[in-house]
PDB file of C-alpha atoms and ligand atoms in Angstrom:
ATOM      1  CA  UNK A   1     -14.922 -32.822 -13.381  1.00 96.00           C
ATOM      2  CA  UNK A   2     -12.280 -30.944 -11.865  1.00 98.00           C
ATOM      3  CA  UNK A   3     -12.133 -30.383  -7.713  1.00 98.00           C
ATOM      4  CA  UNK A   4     -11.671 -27.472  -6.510  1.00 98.00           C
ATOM      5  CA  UNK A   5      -8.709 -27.509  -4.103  1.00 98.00           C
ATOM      6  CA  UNK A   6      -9.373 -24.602  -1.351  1.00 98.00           C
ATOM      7  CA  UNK A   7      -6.880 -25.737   1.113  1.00 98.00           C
ATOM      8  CA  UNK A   8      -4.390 -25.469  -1.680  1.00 98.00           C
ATOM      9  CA  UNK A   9      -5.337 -21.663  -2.732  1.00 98.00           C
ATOM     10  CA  UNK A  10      -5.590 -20.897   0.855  1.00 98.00           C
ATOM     11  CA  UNK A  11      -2.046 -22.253   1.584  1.00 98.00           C
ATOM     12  CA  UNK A  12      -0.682 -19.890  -1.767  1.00 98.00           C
ATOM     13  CA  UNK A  13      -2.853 -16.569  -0.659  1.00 98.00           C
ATOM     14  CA  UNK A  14      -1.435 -17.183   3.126  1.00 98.00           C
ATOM     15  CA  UNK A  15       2.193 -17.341   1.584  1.00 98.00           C
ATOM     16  CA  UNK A  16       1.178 -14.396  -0.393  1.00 98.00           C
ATOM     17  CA  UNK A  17       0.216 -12.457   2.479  1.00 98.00           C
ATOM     18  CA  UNK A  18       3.132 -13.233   4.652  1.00 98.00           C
ATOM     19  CA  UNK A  19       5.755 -12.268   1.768  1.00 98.00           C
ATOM     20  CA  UNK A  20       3.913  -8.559   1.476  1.00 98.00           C
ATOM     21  CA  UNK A  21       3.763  -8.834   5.483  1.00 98.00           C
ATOM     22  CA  UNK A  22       7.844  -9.768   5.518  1.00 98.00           C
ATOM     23  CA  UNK A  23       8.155  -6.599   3.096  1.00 98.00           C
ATOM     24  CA  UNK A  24       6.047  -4.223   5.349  1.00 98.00           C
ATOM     25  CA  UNK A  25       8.079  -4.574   8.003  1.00 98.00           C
ATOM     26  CA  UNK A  26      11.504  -4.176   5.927  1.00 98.00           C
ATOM     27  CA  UNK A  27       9.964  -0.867   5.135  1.00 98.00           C
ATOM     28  CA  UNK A  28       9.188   0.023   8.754  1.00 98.00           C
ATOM     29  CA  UNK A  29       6.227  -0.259   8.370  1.00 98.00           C
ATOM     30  CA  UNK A  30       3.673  -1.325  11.512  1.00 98.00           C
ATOM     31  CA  UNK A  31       2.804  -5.865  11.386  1.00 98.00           C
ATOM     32  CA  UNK A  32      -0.987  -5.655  10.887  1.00 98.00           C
ATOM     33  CA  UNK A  33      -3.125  -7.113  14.231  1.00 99.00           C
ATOM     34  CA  UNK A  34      -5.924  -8.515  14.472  1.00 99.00           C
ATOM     35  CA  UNK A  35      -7.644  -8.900  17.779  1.00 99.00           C
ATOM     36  CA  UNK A  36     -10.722 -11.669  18.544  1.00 98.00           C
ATOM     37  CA  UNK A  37     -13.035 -11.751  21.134  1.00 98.00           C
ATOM     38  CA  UNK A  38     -14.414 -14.925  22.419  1.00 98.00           C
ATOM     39  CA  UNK A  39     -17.510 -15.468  24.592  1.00 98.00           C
ATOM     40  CA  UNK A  40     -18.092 -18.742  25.967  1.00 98.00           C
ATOM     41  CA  UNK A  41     -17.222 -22.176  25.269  1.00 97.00           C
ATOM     42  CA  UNK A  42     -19.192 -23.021  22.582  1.00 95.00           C
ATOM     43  CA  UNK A  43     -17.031 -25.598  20.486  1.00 91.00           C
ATOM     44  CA  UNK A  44     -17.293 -24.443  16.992  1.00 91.00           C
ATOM     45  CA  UNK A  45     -16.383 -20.703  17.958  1.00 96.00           C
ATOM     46  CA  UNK A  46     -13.455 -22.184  19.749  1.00 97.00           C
ATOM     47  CA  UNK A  47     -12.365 -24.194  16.746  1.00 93.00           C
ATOM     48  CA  UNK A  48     -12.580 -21.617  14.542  1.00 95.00           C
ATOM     49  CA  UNK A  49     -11.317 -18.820  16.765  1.00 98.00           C
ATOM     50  CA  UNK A  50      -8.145 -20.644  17.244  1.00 97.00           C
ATOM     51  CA  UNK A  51      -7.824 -21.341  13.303  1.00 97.00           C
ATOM     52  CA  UNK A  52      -7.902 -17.856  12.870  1.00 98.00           C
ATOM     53  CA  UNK A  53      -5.233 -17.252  15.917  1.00 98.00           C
ATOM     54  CA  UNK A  54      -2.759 -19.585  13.751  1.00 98.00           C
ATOM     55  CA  UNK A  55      -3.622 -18.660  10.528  1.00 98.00           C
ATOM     56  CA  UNK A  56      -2.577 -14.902  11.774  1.00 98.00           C
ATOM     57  CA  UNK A  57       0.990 -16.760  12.933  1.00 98.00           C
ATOM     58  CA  UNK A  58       1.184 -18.404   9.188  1.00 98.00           C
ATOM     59  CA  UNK A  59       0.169 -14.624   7.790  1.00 98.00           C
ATOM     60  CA  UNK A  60       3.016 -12.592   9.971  1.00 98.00           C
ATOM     61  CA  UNK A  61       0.200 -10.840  11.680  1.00 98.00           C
ATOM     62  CA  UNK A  62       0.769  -9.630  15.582  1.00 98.00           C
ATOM     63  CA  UNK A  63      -3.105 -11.317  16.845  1.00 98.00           C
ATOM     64  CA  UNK A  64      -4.743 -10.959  20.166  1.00 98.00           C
ATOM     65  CA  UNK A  65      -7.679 -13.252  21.881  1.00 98.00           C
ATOM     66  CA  UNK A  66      -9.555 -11.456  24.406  1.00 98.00           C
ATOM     67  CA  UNK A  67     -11.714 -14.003  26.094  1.00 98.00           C
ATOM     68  CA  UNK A  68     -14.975 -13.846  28.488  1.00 98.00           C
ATOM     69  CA  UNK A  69     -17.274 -16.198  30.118  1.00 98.00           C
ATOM     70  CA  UNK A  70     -20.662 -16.757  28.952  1.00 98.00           C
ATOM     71  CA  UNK A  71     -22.369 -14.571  31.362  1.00 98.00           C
ATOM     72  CA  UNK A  72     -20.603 -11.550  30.673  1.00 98.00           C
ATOM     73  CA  UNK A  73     -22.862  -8.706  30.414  1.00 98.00           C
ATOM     74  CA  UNK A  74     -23.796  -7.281  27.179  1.00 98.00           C
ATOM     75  CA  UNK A  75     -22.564  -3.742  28.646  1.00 98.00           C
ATOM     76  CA  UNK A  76     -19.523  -5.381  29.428  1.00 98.00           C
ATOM     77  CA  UNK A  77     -19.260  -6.651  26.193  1.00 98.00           C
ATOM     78  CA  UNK A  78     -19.766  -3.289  24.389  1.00 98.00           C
ATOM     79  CA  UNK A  79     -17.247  -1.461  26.795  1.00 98.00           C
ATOM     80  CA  UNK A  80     -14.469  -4.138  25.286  1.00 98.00           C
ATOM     81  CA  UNK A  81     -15.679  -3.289  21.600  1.00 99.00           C
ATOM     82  CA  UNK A  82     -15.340   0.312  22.431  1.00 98.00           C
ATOM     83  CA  UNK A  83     -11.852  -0.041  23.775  1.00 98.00           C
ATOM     84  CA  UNK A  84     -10.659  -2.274  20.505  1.00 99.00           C
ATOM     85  CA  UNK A  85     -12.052   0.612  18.381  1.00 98.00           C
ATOM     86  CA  UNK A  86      -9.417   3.639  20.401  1.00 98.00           C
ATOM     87  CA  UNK A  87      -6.868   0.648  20.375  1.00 98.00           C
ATOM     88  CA  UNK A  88      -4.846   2.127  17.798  1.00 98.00           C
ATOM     89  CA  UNK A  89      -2.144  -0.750  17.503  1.00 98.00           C
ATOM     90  CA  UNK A  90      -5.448  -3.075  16.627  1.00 98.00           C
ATOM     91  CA  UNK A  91      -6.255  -2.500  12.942  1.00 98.00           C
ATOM     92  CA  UNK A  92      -9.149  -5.100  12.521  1.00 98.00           C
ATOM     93  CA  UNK A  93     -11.065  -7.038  15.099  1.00 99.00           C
ATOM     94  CA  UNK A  94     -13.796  -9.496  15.238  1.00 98.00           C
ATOM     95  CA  UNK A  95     -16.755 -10.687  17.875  1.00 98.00           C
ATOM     96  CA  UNK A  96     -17.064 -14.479  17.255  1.00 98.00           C
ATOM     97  CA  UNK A  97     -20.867 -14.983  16.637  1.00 97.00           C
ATOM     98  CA  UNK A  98     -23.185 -16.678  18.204  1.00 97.00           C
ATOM     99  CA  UNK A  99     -22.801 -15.000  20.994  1.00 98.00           C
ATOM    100  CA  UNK A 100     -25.415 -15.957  24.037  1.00 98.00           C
ATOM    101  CA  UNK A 101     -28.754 -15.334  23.824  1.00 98.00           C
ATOM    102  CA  UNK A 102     -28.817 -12.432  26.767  1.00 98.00           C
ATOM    103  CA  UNK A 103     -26.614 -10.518  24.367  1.00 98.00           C
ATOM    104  CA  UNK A 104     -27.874  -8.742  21.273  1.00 98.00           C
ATOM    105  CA  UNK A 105     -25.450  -9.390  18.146  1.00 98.00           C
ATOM    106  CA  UNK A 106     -26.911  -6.700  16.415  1.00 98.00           C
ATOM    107  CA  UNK A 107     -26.005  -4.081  19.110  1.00 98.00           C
ATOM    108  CA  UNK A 108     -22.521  -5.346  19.244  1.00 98.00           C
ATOM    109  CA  UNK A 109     -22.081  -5.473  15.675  1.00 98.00           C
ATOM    110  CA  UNK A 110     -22.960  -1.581  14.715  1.00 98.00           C
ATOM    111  CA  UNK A 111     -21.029  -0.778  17.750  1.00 99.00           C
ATOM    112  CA  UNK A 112     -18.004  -1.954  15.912  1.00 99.00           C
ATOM    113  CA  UNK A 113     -15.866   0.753  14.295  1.00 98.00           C
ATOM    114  CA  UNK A 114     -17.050  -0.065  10.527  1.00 98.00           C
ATOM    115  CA  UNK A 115     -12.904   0.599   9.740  1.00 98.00           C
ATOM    116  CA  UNK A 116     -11.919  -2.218  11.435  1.00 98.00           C
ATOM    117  CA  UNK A 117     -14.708  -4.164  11.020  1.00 98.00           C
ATOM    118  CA  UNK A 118     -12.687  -7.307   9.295  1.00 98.00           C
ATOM    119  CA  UNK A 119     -16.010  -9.581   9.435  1.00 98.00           C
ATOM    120  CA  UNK A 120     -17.622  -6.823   6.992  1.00 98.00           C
ATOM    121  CA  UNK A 121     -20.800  -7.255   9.178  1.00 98.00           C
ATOM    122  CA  UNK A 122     -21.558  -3.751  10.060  1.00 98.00           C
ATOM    123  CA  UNK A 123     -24.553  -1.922   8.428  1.00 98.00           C
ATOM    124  CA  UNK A 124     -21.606   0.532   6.191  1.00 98.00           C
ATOM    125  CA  UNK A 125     -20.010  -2.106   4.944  1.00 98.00           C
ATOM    126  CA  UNK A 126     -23.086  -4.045   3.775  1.00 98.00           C
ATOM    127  CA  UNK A 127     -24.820  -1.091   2.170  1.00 98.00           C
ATOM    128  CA  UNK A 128     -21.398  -0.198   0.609  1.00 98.00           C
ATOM    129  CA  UNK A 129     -21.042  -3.945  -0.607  1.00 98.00           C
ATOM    130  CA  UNK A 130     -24.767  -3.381  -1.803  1.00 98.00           C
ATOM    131  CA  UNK A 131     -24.028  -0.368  -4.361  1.00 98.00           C
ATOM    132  CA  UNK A 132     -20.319  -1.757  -5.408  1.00 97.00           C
ATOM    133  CA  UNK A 133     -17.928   0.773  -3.108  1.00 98.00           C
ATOM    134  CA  UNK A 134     -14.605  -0.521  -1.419  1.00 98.00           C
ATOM    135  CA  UNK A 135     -15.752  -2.273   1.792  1.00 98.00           C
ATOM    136  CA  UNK A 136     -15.007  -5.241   4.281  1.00 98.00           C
ATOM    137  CA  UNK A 137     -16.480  -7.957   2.237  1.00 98.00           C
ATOM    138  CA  UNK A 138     -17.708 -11.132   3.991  1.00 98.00           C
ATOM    139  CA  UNK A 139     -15.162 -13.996   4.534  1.00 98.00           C
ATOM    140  CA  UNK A 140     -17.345 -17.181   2.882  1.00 98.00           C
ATOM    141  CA  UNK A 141     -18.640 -15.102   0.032  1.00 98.00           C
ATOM    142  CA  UNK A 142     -15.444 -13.662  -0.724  1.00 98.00           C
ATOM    143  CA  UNK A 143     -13.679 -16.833  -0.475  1.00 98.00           C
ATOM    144  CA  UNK A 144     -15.663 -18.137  -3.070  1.00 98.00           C
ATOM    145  CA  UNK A 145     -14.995 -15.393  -5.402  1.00 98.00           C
ATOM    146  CA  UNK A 146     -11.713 -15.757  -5.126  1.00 98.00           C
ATOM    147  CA  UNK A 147     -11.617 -19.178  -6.018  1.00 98.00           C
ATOM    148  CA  UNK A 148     -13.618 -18.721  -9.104  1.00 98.00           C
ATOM    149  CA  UNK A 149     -11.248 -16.130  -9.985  1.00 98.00           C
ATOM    150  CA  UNK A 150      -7.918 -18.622  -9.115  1.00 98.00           C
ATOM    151  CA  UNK A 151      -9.688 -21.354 -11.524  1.00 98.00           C
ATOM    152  CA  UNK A 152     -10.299 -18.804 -14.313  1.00 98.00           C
ATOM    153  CA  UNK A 153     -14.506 -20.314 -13.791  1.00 98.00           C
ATOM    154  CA  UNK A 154     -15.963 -17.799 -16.213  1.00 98.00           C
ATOM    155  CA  UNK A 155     -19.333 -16.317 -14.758  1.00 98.00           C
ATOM    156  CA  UNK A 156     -20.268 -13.848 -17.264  1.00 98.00           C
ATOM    157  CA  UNK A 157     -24.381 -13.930 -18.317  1.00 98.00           C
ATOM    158  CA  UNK A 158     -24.323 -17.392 -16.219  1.00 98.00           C
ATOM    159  CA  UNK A 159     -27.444 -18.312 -13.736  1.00 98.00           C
ATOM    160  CA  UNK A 160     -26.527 -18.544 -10.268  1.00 99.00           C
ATOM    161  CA  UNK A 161     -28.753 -19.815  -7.645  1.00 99.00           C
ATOM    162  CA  UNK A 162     -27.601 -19.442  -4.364  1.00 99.00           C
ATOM    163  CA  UNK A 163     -29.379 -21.209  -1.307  1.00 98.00           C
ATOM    164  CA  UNK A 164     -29.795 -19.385   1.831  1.00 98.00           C
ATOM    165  CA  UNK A 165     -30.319 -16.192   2.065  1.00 98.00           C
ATOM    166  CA  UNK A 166     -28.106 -15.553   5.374  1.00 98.00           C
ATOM    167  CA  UNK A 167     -26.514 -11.890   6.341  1.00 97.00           C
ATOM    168  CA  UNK A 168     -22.974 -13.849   5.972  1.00 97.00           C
ATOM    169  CA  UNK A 169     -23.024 -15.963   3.427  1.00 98.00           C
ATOM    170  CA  UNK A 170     -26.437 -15.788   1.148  1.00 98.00           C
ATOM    171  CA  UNK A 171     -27.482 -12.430   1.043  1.00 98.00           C
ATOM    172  CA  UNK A 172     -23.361 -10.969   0.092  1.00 98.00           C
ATOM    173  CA  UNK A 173     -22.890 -14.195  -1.947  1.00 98.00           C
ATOM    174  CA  UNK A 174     -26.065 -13.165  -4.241  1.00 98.00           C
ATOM    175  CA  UNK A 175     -24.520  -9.446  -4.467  1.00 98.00           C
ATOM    176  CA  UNK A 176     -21.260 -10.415  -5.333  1.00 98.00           C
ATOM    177  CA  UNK A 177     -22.448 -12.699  -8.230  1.00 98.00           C
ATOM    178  CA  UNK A 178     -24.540 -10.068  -9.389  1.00 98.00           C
ATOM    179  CA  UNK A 179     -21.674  -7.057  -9.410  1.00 98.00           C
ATOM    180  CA  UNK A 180     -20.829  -5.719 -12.560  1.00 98.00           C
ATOM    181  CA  UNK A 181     -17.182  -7.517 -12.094  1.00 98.00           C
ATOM    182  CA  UNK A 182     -15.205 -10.103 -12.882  1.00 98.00           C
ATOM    183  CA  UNK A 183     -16.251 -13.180 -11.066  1.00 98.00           C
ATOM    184  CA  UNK A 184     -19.570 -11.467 -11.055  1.00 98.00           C
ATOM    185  CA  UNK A 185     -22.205  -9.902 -13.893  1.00 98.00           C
ATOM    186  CA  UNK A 186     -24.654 -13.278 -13.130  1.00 98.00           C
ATOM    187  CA  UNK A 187     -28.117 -13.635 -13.040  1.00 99.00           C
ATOM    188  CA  UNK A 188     -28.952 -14.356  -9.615  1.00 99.00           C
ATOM    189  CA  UNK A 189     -31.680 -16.363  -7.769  1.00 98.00           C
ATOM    190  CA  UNK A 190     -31.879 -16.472  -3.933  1.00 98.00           C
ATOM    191  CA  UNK A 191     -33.714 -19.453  -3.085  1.00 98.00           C
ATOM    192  CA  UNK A 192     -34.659 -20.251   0.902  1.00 98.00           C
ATOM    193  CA  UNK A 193     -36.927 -22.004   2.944  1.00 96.00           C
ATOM    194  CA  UNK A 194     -40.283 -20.761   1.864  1.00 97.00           C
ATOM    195  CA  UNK A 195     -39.180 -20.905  -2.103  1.00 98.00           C
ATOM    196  CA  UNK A 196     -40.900 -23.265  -4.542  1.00 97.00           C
ATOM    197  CA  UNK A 197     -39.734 -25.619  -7.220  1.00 97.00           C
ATOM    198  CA  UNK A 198     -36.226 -25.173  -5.507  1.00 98.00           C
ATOM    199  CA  UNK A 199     -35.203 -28.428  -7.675  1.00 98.00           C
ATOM    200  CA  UNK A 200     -36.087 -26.806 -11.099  1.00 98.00           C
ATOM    201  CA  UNK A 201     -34.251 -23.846  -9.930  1.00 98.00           C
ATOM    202  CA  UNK A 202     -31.110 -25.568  -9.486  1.00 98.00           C
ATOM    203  CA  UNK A 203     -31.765 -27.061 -13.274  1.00 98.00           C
ATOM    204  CA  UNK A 204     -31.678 -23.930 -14.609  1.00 98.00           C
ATOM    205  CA  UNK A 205     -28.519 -23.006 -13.187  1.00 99.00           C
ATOM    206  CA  UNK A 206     -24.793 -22.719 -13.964  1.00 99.00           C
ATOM    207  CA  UNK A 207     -23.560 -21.930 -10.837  1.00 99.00           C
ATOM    208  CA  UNK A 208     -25.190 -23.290  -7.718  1.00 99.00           C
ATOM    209  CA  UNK A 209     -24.107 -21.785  -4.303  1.00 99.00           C
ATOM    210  CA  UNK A 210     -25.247 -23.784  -1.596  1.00 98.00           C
ATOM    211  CA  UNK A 211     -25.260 -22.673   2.254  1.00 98.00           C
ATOM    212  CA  UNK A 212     -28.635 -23.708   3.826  1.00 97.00           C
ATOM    213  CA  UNK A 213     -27.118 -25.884   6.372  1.00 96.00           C
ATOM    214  CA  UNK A 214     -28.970 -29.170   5.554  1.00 97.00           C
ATOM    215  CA  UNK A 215     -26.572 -32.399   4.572  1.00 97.00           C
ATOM    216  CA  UNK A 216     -27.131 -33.464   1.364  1.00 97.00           C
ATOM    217  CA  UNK A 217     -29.965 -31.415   0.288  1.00 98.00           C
ATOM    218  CA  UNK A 218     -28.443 -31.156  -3.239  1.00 98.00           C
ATOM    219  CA  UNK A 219     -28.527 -34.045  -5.039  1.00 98.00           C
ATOM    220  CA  UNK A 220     -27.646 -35.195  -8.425  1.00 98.00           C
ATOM    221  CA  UNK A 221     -31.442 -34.860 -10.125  1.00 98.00           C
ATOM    222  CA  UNK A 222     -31.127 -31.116  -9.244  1.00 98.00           C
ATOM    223  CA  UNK A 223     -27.966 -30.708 -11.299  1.00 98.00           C
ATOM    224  CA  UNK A 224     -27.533 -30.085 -14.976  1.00 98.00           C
ATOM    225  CA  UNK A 225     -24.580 -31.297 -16.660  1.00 98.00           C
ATOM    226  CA  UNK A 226     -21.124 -29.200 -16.451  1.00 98.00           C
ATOM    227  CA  UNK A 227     -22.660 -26.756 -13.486  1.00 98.00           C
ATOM    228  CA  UNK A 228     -20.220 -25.056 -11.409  1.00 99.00           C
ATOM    229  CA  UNK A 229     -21.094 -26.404  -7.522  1.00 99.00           C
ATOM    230  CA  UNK A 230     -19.960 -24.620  -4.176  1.00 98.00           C
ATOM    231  CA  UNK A 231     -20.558 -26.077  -1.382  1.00 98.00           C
ATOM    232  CA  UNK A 232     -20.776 -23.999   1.553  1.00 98.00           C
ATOM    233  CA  UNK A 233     -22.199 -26.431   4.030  1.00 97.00           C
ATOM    234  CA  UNK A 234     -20.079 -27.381   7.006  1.00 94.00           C
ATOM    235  CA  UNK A 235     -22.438 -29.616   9.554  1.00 94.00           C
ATOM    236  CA  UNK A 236     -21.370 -31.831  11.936  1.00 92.00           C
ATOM    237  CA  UNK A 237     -23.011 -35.068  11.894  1.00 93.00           C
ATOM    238  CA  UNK A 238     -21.881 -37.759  14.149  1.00 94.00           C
ATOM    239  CA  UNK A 239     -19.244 -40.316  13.303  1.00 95.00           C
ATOM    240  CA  UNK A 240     -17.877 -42.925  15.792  1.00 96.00           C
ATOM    241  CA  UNK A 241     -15.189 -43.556  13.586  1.00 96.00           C
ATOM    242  CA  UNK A 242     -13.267 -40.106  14.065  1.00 95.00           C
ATOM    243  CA  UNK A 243     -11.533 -38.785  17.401  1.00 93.00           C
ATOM    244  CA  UNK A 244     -13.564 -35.947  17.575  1.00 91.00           C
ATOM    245  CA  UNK A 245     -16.935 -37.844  17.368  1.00 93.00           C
ATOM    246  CA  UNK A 246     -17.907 -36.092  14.238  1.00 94.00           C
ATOM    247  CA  UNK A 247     -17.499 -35.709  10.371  1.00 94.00           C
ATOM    248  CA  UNK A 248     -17.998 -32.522   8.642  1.00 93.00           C
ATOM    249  CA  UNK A 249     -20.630 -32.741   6.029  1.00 96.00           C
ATOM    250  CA  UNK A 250     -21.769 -30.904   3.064  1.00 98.00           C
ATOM    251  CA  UNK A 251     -24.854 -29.562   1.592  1.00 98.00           C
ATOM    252  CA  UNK A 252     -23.953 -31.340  -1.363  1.00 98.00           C
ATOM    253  CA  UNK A 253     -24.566 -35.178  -2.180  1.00 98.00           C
ATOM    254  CA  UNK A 254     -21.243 -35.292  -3.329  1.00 98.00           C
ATOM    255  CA  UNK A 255     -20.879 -38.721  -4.769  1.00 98.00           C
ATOM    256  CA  UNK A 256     -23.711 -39.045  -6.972  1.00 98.00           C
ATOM    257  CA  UNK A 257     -23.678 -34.752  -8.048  1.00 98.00           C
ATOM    258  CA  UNK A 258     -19.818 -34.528  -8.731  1.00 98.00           C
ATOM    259  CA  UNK A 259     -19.868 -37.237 -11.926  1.00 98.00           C
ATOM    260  CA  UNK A 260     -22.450 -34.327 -13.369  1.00 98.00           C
ATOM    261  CA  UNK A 261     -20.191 -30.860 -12.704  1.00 98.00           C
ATOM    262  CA  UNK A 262     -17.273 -28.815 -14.382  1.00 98.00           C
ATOM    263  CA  UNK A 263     -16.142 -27.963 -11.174  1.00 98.00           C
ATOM    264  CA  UNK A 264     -16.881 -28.852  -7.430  1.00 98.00           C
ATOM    265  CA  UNK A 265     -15.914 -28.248  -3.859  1.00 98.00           C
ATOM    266  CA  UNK A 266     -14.995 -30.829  -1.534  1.00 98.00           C
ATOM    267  CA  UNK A 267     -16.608 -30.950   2.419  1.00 98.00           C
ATOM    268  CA  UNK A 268     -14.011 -30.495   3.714  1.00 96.00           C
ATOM    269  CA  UNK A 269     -11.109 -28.496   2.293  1.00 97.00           C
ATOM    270  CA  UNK A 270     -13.229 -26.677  -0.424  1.00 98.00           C
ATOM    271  CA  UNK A 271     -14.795 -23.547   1.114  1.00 98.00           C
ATOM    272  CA  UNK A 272     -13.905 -23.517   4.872  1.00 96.00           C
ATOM    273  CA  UNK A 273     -10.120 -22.993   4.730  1.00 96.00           C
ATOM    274  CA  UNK A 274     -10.895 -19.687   2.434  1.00 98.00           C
ATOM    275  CA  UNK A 275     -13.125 -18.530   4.884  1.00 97.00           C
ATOM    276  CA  UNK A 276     -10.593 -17.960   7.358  1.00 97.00           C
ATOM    277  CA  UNK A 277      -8.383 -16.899   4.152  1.00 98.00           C
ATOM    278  CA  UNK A 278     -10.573 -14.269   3.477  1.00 98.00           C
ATOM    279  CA  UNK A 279     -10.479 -13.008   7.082  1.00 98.00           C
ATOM    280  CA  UNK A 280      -6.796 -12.571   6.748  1.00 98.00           C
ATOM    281  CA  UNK A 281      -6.943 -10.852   3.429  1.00 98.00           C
ATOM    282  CA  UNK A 282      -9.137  -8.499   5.239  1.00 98.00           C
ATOM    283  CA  UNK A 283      -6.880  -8.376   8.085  1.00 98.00           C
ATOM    284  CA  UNK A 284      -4.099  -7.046   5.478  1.00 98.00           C
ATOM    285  CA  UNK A 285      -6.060  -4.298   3.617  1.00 98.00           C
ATOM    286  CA  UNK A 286      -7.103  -3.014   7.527  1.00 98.00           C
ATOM    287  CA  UNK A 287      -3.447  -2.872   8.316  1.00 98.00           C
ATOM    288  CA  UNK A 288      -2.228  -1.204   4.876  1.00 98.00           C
ATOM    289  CA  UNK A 289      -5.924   1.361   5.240  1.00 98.00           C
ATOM    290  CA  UNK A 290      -6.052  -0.178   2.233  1.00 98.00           C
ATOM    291  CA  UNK A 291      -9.811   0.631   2.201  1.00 98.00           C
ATOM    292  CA  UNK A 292     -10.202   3.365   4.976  1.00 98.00           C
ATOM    293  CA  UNK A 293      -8.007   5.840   6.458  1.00 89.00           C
TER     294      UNK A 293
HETATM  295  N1  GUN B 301     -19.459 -17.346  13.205  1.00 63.21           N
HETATM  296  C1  GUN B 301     -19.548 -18.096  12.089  1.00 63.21           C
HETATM  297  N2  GUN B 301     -18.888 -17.504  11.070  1.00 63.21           N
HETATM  298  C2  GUN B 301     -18.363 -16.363  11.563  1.00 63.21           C
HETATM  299  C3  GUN B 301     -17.579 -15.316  10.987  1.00 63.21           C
HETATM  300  O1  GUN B 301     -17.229 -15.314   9.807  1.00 63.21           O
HETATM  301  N3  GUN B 301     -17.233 -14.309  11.833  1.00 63.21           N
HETATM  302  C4  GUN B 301     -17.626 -14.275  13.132  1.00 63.21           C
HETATM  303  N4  GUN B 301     -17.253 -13.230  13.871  1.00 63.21           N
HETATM  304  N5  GUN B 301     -18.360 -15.215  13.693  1.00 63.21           N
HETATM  305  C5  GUN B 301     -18.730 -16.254  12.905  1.00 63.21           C
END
């Protein structure tokens, strides 16, 4: 069995980043930006927001954090998005989701200039994702195909099941693996709540991509021997024994299914640090118009 070492691979594409960054700039060329906004004080958003703040510092990026209270009007909200999208020293921006309940995400998502949509949420970049054009690609499913693709994990005529069926993680997860690419050219199986025999599902497969959410759902009897297992799951249960009250944990049973795989990711530092990774990789094409104009 051989981990797979995200935080590693996310440490080597941030160094990559920042030596093509260090370059731009020797050319003259404009430091890529990425703004965030940030509604509320919900403390995962703010966690994440400010990994992404730092990991633009590690990157070389410029990066700005436009923050508003949870009651902020969804009006209000859309009159900031609007302003990001003229902004033209901003190349790439995100709206940390969730946002409160008042406000629509949908709305504020196709109201998001789909050329500097970095989150590859909007409607254009999902349909182009859909029918294999260049597009924003979704940070947690593109992390993962990146790490396949940095342990040479050969996916060819393989079985993937993926579980969840999510806009940001499932549903581009089960079109990547099924892209006529390298990682890619699987045969796929979404699996979700309302699926049946999910355990002789995950027999069948290869590759099993797991982001429902639920601790532990995978366990080893749903494993065959040398599968490839991702685990996307990042839930926080709680745990007196860590300063912040709580461990991240996986939807993976890790001890007893790792014995059985080729590869696996650890909960934490498998997935998660790509995720933000992926975001910044992103945040680079926007600022070359790599993809768009
Ligand atoms: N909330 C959870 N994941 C994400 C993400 O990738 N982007 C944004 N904007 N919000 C999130």
């Amino acid at each position: 069995m051989e981990l797979i070492d995200g935080k590693a691979v996310a440490a080597q594409i941030k160094q990559e980043i920042a030596a093509e960054v260090a370059q731009m700039l020797k050319e003259g060329k404009k430091q890529p930006h990425l703004a965030a906004i940030l509604v509320g004080h919900d403390g995962g958003s703010e966690t994440y927001v400010a990994a992404k703040v730092k990991a633009c510092a590690e990157c070389g990026f410029k990066s700005t954090l436009i923050r508003f209270e949870a009651d902020i009007t969804e009006e209000q909200l859309l009159e900031q998005v609007d302003k990001l999208n003229k902004d033209n020293d901003v190349d790439g921006f995100i709206v940390q989701l969730p946002l409160p309940k008042h406000i629509n995400e949908q709305h504020v998502i196709e109201a998001i200039d789909y050329r500097k949509d970095v989150d590859g949420f909007h409607p254009i970049n999902v349909g182009r994702l859909n029918i294999g054009l260049p597009c924003f690609v979704s940070a947690t499913p593109n992390g993962i195909v990146e790490l396949l693709r940095r342990y040479n994990i050969e996916t060819s005529s393989k079985k993937c099941v993926v579980l969840g069926r999510s806009n940001i993680v499932g549903k581009p997860m089960a079109t990547l693996m099924m892209q006529k690419a390298n990682p890619g050219d699987c045969t796929v199986t979404v699996c979700h709540s309302h699926t049946k025999n999910i355990k002789e599902e995950c027999l069948g497969a290869d590759i099993i991509v797991a982001a429902l959410g639920k601790p532990g759902f995978v366990t080893a009897d749903m494993v065959k021997d040398g599968a490839v297992i991702i685990d996307v799951g990042t839930t926080r249960v709680p745990d007196a024994t860590k300063k912040s009250g709580f461990r991240l944990s996986g939807d993976v049973c890790f001890e007893t299914v790792a014995p059985k795989c080729s590869y696996i990711t650890p909960v934490p530092g498998g997935v998660g640090p790509m995720t933000i990774c992926s975001l910044m990789r992103n945040t680079l094409l926007a600022g070359k118009k790599a993809i768009y104009k």
